[in-house]
mmCIF file of C-alpha atoms in Angstrom:
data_model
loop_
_atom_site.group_PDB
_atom_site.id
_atom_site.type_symbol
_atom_site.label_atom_id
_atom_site.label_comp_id
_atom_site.label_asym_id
_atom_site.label_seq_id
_atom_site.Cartn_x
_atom_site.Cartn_y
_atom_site.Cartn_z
ATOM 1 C CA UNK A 1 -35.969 -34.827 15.376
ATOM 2 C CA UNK A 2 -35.109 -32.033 17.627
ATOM 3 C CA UNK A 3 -36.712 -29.266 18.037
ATOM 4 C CA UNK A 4 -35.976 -26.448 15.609
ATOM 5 C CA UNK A 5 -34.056 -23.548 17.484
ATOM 6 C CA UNK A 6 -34.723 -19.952 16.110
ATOM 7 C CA UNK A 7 -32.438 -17.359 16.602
ATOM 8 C CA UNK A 8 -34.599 -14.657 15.212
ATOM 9 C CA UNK A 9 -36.418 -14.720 18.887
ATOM 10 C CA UNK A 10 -36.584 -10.888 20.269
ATOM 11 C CA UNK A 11 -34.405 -10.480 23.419
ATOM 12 C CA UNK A 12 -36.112 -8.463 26.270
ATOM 13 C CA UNK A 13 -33.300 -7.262 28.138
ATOM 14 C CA UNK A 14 -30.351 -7.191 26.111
ATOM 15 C CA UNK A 15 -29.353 -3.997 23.835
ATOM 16 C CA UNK A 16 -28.555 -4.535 20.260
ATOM 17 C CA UNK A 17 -25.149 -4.336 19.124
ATOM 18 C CA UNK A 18 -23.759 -1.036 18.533
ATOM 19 C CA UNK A 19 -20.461 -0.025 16.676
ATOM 20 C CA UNK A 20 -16.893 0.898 18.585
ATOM 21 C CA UNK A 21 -14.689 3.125 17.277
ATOM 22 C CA UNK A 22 -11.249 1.892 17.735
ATOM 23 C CA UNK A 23 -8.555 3.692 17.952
ATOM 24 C CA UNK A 24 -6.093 2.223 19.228
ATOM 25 C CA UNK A 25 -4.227 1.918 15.934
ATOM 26 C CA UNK A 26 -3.871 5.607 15.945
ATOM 27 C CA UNK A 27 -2.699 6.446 20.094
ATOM 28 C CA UNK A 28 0.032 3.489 18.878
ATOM 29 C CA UNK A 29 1.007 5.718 16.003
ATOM 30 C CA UNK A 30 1.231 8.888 18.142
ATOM 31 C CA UNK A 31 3.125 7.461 20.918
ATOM 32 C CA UNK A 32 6.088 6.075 18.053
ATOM 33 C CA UNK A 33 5.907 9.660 16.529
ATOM 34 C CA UNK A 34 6.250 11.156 20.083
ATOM 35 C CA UNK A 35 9.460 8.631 20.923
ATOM 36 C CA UNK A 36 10.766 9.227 17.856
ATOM 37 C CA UNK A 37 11.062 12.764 18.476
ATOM 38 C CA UNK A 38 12.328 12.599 21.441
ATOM 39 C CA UNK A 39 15.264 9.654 20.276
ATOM 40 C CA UNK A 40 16.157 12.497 17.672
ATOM 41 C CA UNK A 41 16.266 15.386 19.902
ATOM 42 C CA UNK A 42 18.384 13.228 22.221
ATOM 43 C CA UNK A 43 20.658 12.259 19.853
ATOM 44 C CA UNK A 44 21.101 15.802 18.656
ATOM 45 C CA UNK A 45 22.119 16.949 22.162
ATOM 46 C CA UNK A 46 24.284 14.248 22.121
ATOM 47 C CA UNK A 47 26.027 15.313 19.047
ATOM 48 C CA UNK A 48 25.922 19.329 20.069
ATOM 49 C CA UNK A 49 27.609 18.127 23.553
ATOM 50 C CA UNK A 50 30.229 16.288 21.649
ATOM 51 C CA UNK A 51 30.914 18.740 18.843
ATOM 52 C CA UNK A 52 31.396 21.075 21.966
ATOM 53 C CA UNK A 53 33.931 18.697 23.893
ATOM 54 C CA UNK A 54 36.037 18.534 20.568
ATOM 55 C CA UNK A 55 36.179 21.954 19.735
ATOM 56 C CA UNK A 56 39.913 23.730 19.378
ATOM 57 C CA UNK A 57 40.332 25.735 22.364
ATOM 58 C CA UNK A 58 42.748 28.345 21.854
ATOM 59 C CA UNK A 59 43.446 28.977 25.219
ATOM 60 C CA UNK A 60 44.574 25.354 26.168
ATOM 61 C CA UNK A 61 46.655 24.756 22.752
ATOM 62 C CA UNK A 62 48.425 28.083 23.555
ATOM 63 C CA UNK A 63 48.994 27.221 27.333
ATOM 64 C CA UNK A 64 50.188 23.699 25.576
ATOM 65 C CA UNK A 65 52.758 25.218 23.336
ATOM 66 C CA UNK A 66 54.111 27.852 26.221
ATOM 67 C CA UNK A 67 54.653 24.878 28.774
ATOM 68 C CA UNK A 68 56.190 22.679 26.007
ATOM 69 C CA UNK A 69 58.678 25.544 24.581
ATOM 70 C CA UNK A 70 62.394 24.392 24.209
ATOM 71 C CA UNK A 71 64.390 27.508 26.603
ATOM 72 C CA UNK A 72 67.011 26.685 25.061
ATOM 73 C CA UNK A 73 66.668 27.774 22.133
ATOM 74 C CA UNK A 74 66.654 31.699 23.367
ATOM 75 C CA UNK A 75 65.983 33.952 20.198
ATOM 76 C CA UNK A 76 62.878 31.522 19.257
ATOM 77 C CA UNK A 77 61.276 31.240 22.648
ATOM 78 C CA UNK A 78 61.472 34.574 23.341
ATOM 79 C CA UNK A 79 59.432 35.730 20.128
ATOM 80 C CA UNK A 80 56.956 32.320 20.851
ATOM 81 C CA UNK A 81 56.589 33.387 24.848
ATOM 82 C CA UNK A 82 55.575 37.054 23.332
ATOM 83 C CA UNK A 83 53.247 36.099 21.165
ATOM 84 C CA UNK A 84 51.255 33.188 22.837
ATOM 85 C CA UNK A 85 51.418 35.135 26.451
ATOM 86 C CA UNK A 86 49.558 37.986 24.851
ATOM 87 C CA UNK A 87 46.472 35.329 24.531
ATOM 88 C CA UNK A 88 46.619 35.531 28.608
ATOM 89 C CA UNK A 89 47.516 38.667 29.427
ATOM 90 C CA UNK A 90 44.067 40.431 29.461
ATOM 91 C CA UNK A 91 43.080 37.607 31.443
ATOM 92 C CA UNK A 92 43.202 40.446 34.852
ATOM 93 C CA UNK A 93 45.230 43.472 35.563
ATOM 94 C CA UNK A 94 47.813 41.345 37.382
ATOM 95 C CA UNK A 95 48.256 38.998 34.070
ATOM 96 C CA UNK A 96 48.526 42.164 32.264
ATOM 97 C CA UNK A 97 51.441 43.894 34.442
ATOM 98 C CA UNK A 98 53.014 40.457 34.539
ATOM 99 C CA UNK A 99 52.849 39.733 30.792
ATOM 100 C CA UNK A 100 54.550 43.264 30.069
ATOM 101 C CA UNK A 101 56.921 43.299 32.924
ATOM 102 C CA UNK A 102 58.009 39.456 31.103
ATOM 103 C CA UNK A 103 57.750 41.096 27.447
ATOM 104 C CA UNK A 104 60.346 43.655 28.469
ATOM 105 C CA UNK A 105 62.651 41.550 29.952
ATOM 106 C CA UNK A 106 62.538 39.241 26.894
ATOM 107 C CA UNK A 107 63.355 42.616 24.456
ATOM 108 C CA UNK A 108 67.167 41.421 25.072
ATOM 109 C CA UNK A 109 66.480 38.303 23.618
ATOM 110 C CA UNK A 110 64.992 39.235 20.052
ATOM 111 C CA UNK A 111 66.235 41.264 17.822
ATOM 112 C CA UNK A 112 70.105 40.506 18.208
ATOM 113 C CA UNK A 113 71.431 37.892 15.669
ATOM 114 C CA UNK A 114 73.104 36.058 18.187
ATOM 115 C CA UNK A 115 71.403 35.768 21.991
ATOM 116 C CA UNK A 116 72.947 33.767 24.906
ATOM 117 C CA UNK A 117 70.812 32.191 26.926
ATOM 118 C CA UNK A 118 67.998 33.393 29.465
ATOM 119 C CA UNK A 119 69.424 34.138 32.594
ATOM 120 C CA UNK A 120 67.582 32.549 35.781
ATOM 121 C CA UNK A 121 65.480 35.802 36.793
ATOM 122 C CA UNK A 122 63.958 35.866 33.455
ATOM 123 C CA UNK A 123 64.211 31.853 33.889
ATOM 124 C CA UNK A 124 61.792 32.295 37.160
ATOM 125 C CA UNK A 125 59.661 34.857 35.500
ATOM 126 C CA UNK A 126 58.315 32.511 32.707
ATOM 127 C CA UNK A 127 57.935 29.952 34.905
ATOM 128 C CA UNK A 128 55.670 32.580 36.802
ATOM 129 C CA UNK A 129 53.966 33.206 34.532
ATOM 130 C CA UNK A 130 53.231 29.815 32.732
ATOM 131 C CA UNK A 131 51.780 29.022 36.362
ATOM 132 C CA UNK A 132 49.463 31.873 36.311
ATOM 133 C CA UNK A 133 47.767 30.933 33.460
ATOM 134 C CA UNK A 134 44.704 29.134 33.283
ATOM 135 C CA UNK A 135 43.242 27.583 30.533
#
């Protein structure tokens, strides 16, 4: 027979085991919570910029409606160019005079029960002033 091996013989020069902590389990844990925050605060920047894109502008649906107004139909336009101008006319003194000077012209225009239509120097002063507008 062999020789009997025991393994209770003292080692000289090795230490004795010693207990790790491991945690491993919880820097994985952290660095999920960590990317999960930052997924949902990216997401809700994402939504905010969106929201913001999509949001009725009252300045470009009025500048819509002006530059899509039927002229020919006088007594109408001339109460919808009064009413959706006055969004633009504090834009700067020079809207202001021009949105006045155009609201005076246009008097002629409303309150008659039957209007012809705009002659062209009123013609070339909404078209003046639908080009100064920006939106």
């Amino acid at each position: 027979m062999a020789q009997e091996q025991s393994y209770d013989i003292p080692l000289h020069d090795i230490k004795p085991i010693v207990e790790v902590q491991e945690y491993s389990l919880y820097y994985f844990l952290g660095v999920i919570f960590v990317l999960a925050l930052l997924i949902i605060a990216l997401g809700y920047l994402i939504y905010k910029y969106i929201q913001k894109r999509n949001a009725f502008n009252l300045r470009k649906e009025h500048c819509r409606l002006l530059n899509s107004l039927d002229l020919k139909n006088t007594k109408e336009s001339a109460y919808m160019i009064t009413s959706l101008g006055a969004t633009f006319k504090d834009d700067s003194p020079r809207h202001k005079e021009m949105y006045e000077n155009l609201t005076n012209r246009l008097e002629e225009y409303k309150y008659k029960k039957e209007v012809e239509s705009f002659s062209g120097e009123v013609l070339g002063y909404i078209e003046l002033y639908k080009e100064m507008i920006d939106a």
